[in-house]
Short mmCIF file of C-alpha atoms and ligand atoms in Angstrom, two decimals:
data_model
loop_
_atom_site.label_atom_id
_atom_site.label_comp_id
_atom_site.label_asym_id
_atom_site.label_seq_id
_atom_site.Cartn_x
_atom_site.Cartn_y
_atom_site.Cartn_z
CA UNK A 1 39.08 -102.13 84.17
CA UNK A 2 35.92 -101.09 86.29
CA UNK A 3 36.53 -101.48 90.23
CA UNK A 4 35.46 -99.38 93.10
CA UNK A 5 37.86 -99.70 96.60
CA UNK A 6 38.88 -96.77 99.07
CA UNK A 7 42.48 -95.99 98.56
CA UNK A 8 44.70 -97.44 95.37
CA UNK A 9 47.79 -95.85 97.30
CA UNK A 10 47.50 -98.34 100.22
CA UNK A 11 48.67 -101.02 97.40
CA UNK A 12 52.28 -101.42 98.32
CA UNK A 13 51.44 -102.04 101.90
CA UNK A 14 48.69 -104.68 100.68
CA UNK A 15 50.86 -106.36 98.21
CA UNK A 16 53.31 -107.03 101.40
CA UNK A 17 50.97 -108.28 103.64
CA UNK A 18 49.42 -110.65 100.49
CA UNK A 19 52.94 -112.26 100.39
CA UNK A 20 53.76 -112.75 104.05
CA UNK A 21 50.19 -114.80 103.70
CA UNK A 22 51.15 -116.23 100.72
CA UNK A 23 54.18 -118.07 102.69
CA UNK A 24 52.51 -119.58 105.45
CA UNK A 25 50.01 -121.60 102.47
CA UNK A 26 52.09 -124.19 101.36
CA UNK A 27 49.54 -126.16 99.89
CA UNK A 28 47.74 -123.45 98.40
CA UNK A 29 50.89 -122.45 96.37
CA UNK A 30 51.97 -125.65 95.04
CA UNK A 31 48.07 -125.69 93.67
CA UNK A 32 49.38 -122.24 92.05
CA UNK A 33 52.56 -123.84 90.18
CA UNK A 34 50.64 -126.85 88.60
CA UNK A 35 47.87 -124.20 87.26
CA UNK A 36 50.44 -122.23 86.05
CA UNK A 37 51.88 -125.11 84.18
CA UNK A 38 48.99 -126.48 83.36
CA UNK A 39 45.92 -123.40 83.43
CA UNK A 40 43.17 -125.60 83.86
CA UNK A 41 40.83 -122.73 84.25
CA UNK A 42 41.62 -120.62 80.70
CA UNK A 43 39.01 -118.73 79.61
CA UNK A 44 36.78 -119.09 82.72
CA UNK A 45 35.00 -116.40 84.40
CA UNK A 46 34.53 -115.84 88.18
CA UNK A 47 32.62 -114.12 90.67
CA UNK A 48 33.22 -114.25 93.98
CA UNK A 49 31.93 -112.58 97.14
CA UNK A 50 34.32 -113.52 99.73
CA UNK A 51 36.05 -111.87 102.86
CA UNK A 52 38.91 -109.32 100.93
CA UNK A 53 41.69 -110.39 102.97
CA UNK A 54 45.81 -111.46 102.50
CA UNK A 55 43.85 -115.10 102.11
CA UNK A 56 41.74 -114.71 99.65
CA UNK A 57 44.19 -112.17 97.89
CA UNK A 58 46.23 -115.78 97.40
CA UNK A 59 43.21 -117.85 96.37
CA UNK A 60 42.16 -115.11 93.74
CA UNK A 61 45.42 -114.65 92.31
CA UNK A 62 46.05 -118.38 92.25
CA UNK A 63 42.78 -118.75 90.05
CA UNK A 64 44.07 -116.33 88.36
CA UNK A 65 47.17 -117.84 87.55
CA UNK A 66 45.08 -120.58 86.47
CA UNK A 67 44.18 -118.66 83.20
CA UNK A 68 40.61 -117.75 84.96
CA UNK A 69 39.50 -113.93 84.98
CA UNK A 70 38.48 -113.07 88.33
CA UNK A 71 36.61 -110.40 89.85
CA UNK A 72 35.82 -109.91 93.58
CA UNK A 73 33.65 -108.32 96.20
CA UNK A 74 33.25 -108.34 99.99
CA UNK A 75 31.11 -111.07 101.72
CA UNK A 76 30.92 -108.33 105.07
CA UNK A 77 30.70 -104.59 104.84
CA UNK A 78 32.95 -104.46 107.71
CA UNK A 79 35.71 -107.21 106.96
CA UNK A 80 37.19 -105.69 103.52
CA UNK A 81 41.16 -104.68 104.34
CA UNK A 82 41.14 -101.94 102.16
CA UNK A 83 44.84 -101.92 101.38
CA UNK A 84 44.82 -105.96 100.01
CA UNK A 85 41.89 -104.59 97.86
CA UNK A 86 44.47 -101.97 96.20
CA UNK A 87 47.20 -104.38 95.76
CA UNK A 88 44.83 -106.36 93.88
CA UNK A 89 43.55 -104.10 91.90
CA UNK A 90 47.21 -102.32 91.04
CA UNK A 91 49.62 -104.97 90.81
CA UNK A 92 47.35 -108.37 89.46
CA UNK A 93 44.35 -106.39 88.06
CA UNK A 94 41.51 -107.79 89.56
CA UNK A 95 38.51 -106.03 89.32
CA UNK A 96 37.65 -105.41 93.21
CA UNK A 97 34.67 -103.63 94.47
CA UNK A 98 34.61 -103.45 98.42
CA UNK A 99 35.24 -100.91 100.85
CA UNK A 100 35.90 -101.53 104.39
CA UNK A 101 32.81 -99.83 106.24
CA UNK A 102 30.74 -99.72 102.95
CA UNK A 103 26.42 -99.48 103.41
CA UNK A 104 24.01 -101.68 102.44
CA UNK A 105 23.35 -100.45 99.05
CA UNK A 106 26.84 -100.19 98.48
CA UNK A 107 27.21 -103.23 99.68
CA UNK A 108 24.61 -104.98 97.01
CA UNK A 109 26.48 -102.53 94.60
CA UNK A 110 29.56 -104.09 94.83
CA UNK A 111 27.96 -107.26 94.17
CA UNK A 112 26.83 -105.79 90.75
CA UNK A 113 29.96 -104.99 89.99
CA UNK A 114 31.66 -108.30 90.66
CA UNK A 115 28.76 -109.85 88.39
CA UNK A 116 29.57 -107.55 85.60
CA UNK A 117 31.55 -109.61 83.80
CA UNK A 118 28.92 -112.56 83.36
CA UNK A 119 30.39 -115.28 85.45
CA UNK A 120 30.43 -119.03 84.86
CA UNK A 121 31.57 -120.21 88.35
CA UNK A 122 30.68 -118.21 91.52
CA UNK A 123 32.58 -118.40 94.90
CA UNK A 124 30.66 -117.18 97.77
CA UNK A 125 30.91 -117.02 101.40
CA UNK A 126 27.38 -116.57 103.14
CA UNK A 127 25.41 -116.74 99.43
CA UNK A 128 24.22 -113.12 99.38
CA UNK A 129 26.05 -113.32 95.60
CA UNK A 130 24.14 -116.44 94.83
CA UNK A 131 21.25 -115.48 96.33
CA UNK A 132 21.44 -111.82 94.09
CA UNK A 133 21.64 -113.71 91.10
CA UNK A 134 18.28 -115.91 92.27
CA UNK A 135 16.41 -112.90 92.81
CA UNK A 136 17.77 -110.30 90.65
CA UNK A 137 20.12 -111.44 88.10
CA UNK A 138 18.39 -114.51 86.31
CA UNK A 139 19.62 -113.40 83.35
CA UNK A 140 23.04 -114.68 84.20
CA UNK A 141 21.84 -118.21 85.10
CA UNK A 142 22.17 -119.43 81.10
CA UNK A 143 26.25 -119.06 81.61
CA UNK A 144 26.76 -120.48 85.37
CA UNK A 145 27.92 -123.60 85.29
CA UNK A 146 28.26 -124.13 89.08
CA UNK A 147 29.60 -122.57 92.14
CA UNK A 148 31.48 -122.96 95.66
CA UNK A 149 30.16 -121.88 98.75
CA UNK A 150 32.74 -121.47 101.60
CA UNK A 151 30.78 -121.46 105.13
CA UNK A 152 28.44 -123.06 106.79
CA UNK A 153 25.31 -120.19 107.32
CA UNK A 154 25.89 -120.26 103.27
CA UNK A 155 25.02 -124.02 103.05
CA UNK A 156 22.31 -123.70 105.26
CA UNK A 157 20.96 -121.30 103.32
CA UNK A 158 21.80 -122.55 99.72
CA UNK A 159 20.47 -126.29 101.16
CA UNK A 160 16.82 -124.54 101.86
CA UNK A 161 16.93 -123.26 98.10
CA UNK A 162 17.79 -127.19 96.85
CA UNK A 163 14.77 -128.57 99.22
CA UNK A 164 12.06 -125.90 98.26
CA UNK A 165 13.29 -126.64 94.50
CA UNK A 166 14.46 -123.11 93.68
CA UNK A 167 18.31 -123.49 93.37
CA UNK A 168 19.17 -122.85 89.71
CA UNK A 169 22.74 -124.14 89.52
CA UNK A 170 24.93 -127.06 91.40
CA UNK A 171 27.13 -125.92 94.49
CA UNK A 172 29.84 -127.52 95.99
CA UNK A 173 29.93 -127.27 99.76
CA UNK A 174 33.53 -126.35 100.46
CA UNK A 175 32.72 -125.78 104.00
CA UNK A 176 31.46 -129.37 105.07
CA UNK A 177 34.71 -130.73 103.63
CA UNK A 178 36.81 -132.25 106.76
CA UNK A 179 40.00 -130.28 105.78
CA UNK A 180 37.27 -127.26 106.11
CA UNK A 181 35.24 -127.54 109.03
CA UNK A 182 37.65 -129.12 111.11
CA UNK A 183 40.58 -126.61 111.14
CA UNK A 184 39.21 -123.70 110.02
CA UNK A 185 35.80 -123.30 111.74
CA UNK A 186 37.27 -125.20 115.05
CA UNK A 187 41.32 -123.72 114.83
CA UNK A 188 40.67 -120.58 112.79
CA UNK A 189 37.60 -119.23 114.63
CA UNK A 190 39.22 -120.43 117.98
CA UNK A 191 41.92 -118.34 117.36
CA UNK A 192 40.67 -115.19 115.38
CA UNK A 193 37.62 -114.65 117.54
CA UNK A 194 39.48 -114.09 120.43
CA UNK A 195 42.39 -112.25 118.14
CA UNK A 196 39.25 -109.84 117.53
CA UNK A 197 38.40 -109.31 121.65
CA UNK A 198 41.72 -108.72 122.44
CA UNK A 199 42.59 -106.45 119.84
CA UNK A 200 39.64 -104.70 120.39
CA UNK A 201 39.78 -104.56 124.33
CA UNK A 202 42.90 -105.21 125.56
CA UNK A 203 41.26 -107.12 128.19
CA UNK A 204 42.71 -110.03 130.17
CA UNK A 205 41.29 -113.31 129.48
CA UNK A 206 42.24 -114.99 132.70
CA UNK A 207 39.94 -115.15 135.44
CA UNK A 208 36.88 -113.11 133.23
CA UNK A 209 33.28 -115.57 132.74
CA UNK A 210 33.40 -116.28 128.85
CA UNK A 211 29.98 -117.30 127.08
CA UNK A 212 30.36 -118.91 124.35
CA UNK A 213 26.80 -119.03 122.56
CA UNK A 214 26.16 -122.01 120.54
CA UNK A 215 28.45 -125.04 120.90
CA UNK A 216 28.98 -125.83 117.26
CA UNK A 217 32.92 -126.10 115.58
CA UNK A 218 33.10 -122.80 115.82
CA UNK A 219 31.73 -122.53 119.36
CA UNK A 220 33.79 -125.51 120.34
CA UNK A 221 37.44 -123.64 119.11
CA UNK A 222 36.59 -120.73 121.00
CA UNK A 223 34.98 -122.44 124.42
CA UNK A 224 38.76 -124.19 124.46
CA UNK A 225 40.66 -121.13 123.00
CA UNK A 226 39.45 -119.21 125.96
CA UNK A 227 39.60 -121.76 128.78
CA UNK A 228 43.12 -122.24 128.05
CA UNK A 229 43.81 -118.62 128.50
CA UNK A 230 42.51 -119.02 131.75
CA UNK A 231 38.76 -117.84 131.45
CA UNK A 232 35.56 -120.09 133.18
CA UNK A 233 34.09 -120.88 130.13
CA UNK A 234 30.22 -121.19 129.77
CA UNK A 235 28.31 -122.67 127.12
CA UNK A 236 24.53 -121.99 125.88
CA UNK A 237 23.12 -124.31 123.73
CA UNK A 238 19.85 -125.34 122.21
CA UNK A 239 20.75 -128.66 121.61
CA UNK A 240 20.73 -131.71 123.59
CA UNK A 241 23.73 -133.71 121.95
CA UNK A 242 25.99 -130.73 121.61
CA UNK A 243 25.18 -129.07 125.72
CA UNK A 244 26.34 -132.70 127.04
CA UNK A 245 29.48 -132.46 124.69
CA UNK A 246 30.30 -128.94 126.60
CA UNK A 247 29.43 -130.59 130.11
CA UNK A 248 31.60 -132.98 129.35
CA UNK A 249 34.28 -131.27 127.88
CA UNK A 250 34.50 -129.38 131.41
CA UNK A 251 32.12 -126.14 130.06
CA UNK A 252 29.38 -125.00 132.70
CA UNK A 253 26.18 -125.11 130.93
CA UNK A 254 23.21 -122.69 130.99
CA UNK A 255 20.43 -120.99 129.51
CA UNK A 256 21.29 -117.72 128.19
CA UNK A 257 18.98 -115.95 130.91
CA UNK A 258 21.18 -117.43 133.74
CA UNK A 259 24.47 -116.71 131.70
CA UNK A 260 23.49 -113.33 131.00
CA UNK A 261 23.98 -112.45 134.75
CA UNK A 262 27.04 -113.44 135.40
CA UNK A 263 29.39 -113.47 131.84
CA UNK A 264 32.11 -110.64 131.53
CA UNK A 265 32.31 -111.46 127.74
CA UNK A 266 29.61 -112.73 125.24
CA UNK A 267 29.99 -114.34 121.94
CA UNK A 268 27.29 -115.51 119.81
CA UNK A 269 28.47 -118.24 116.72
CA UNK A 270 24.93 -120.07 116.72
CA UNK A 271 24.14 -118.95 112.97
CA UNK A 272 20.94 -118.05 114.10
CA UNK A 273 18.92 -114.88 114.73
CA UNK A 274 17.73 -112.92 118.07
CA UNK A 275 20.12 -115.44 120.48
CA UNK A 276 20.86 -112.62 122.88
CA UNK A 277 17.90 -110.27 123.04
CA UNK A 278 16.70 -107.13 125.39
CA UNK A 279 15.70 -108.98 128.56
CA UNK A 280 19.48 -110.33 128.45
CA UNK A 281 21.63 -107.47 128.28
CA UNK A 282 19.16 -105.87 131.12
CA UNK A 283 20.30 -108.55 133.30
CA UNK A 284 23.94 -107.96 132.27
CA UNK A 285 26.74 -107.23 134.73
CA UNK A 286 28.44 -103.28 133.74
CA UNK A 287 30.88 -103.68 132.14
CA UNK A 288 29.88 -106.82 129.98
CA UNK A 289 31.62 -107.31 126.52
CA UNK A 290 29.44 -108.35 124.04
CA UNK A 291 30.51 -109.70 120.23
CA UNK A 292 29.05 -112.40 117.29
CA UNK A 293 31.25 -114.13 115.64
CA UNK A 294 28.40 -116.07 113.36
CA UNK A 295 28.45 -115.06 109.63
CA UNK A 296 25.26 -112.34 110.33
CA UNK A 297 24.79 -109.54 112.22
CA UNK A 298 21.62 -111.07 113.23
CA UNK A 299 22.51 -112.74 116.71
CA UNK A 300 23.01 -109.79 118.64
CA UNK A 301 19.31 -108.42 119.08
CA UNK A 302 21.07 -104.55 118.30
CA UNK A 303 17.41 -102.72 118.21
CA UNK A 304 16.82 -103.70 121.69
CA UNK A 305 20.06 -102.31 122.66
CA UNK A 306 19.77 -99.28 121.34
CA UNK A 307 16.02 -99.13 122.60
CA UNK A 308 17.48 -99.88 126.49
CA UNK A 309 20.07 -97.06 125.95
CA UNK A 310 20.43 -93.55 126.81
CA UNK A 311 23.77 -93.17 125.37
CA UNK A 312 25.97 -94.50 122.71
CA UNK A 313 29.44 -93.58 122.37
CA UNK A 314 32.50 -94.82 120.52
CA UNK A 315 35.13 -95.68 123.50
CA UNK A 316 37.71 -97.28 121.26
CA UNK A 317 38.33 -98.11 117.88
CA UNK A 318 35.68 -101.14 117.29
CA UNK A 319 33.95 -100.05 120.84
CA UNK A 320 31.14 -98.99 121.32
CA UNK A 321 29.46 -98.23 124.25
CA UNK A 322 25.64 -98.35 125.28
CA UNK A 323 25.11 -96.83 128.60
CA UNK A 324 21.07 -98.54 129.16
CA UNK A 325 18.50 -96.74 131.13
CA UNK A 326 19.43 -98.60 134.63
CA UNK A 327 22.90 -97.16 134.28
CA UNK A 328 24.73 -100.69 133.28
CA UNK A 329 27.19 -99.96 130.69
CA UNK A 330 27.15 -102.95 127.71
CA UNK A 331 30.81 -102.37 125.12
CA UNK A 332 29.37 -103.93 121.94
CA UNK A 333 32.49 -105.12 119.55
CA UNK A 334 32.26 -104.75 115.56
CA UNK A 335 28.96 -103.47 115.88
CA UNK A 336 27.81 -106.83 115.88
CA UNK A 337 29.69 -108.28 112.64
CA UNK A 338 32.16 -110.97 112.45
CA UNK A 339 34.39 -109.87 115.63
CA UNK A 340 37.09 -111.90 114.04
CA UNK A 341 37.30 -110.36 110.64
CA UNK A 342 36.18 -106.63 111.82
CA UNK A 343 38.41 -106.40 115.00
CA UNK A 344 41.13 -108.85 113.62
CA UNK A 345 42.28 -109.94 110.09
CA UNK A 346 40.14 -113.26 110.32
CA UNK A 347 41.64 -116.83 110.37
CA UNK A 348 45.45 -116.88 109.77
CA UNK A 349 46.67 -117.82 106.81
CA UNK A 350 48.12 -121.55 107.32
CA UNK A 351 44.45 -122.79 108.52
CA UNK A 352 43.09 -120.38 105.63
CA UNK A 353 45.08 -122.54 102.98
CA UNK A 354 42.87 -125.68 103.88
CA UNK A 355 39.83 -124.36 102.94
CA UNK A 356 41.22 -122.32 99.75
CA UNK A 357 43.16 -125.40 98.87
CA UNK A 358 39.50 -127.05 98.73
CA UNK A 359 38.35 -123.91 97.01
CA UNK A 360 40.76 -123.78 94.05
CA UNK A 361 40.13 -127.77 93.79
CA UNK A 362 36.37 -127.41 93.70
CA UNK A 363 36.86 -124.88 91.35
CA UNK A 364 38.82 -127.07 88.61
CA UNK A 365 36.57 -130.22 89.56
CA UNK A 366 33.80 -127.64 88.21
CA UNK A 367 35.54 -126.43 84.97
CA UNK A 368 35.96 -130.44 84.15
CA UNK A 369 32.62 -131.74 85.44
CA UNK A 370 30.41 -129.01 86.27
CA UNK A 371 28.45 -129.67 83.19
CA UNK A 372 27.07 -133.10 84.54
CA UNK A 373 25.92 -131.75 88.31
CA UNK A 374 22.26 -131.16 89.10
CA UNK A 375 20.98 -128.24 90.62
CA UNK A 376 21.98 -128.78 94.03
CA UNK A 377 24.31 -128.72 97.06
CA UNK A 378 27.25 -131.39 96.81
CA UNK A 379 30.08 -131.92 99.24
CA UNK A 380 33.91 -131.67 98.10
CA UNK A 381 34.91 -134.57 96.06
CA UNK A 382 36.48 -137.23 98.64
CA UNK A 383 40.01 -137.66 96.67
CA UNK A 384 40.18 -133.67 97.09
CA UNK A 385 39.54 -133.27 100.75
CA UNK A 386 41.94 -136.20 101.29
CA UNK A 387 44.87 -135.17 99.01
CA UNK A 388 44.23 -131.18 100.80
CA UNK A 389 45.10 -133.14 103.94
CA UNK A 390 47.86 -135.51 102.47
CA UNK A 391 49.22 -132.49 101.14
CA UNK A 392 49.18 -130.46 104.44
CA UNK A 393 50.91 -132.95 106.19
CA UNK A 394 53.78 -132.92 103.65
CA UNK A 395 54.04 -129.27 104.10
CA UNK A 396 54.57 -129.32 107.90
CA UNK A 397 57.09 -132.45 107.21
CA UNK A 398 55.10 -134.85 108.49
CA UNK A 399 54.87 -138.39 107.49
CA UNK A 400 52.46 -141.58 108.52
CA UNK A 401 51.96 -144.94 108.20
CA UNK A 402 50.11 -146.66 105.40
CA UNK A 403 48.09 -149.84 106.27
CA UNK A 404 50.31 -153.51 105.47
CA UNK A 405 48.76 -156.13 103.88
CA UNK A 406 47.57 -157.60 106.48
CA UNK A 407 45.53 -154.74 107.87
CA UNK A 408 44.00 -154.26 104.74
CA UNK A 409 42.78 -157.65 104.64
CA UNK A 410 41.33 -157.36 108.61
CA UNK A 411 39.63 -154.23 107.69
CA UNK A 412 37.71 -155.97 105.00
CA UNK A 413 36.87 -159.20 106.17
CA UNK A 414 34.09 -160.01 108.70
CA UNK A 415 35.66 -163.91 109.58
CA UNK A 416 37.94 -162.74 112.87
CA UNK A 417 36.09 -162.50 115.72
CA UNK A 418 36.71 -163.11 119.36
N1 ADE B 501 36.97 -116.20 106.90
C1 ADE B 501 37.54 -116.25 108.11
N2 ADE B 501 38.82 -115.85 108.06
C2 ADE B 501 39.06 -115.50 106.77
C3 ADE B 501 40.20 -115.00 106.10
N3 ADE B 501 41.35 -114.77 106.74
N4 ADE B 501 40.09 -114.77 104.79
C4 ADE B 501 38.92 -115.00 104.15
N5 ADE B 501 37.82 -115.47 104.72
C5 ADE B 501 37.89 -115.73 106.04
#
């Protein structure tokens, strides 16, 4: 078996870690006894580029136990745990290529090796995979019969390819399902973003300026993440609709150029490029923290940064800091990359099983009915996303009402009025 990760000894502590995950997704695993029963997915092949993490560990093995063969590669250079990466290559024999802190080449590399084996569904997270196999790899298209795409700068991206006509194969949106979205961009970001500060820093939340770039679900779970610890939260928006939700939610509003001055702590999760630039970390108190938590490296303007700077040095693990030409020191976190997955260990694992719950669903919906999609973006099946959340519930013990008779019949008749 051809893989390439950092350290095959770090297995036992990986294979650990993957089970401790592995209890806390309920849903996930009872997926993982009916495709044992049942392997849905024998003799499938699939790809997929996705955080390596305890998580996806579960989801891959769980396909896996489905009678697919999977291989795997990183979706970040910086977010790979290296030891989860050796458990899965030693004890389930995945093929994994990803090292934590890998280059760009390596990076694309790694992709070439997870596409080795001539996939039939992919699984990506961002759609640098699907995008390799647009531009490089057409060869492969003849044997795809569709793929999953786990995030929302992913959609956006593999959305443009449906409208200019160029997308090859049908994907299924996993991220825009509700029992996505909802929990893990809003929940797991909330919480893992500022897992990946704190870690990093050690800094106090409470009574620090926290700007929260981009007012999205994921800048909405970490605007109230950090106001309940105590921080003055402060949102920047481009949007109309989304800057009056943050008003109103209690969130002090501003441009960027007025929040530059007076924020102790910047994150970025707009999915866009360029959102804080030179003139803004100028104007920046010393001392300012500054971290993205989009999928890209792209909203931090880093050349500028460097370009203002005299001195760069590493300060802590994760640190670094840029000491700019009028003396203001900047600490830039992750060098820019997901804060949450290079600082912490990403979302946990209970909001995690949501969206791999939707994940290991898409993935059989494809296997039965992938062969009659077009060649574009569709969401998650309704009956999926609702039995992910029936499903949840169950696993926390919870139970609800259903609607009597009589509701039903209100609900569908337009006679009762006033
Ligand atoms: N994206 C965010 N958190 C993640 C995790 N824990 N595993 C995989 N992908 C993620």
């Amino acid at each position: 078996m051809d893989y390439d990760i950092k350290d095959i000894s770090l297995a036992e502590k990986g294979r650990l870690r993957i089970e401790w995950a592995g209890n806390q997704m309920n849903v996930l695993e009872l997926i993982r006894k009916r495709f044992r029963k049942e392997k849905p997915l024998a003799g499938i092949k699939i790809s997929a580029c996705l955080h390596v993490t305890t998580e996806t560990a579960n989801l891959v093995t769980t396909l896996k136990d489905g009678g697919a063969s999977v291989s795997l590669c990183a979706s970040n250079p910086l977010s790979t745990q290296d030891d989860i990466a050796a458990s899965l290559v030693k004890d389930y024999k995945i093929p994994v290529f990803a090292r934590c802190g890998e280059d760009t080449k390596t990076y694309y590399q790694h992709i070439e090796g997870a596409l080795s084996d001539r996939p039939m569904i992919t699984l990506d997270d961002g759609a640098d995979l699907v995008s390799t196999i647009h531009r490089t790899r057409q060869d492969l298209l003849k044997d795809i019969i569709a793929g999953t795409e786990e995030t929302t700068t992913g959609v956006i991206r593999l959305r443009s390819m449906a409208e200019k006509g160029i997308l090859r194969y049908p994907i299924i949106a996993v991220n825009d399902a509700n029992t996505k979205h909802l929990f893990d961009n809003y929940y797991g970001t909330g919480q893992s973003t500022i897992d990946g500060i704190i870690r990093a820093t050690n800094i106090l939340l409470a009574g620090k300026n926290f700007v929260v770039c981009g007012y999205g679900w994921c800048g909405k779970g970490v605007a109230k993440r950090a106001c309940s610890m105590g921080a003055q939260v402060i949102v920047t928006e481009i949007d109309p609709l989304k800057a009056l939700q943050a008003k109103m939610d209690g969130f002090l509003v501003l441009p960027i150029q007025e929040a530059a001055k007076i924020g102790d702590i910047f994150v970025t999760l707009t999915g866009n490029v360029s959102v804080i630039r030179g003139e803004h970390f100028e104007t920046m108190k010393d001392g300012a923290i500054v971290a993205n938590s989009g999928h890209f490296n792209v909203e931090l303007d880093i050349s500028s940064l460097k370009e203002l700077s005299r001195n760069k040095r590493r300060i802590r693990d994760s640190v670094d800091e840029y000491t700019l030409k009028n003396g203001k020191r900047i600490y830039l976190l992750g060098e820019g990359r997901l804060v949450n997955l290079t600082c912490a260990e990403g979302h946990p694992p209970q909001v995690m099983d949501m969206s791999f719950s939707n994940q290991a669903l898409s993935v059989e919906y494809i296997v039965k009915n992938g062969r009659n999609l077009e060649k574009t973006v569709y969401d998650v099946p309704e009956e999926i996303d609702r039995q992910v959340a029936y499903l949840k519930l169950a696993s926390m013990g919870i139970k609800i009402d259903d609607l009597t008779k009589e509701q039903k019949r209100y609900l569908s008749s337009w006679e009762f009025g006033t």
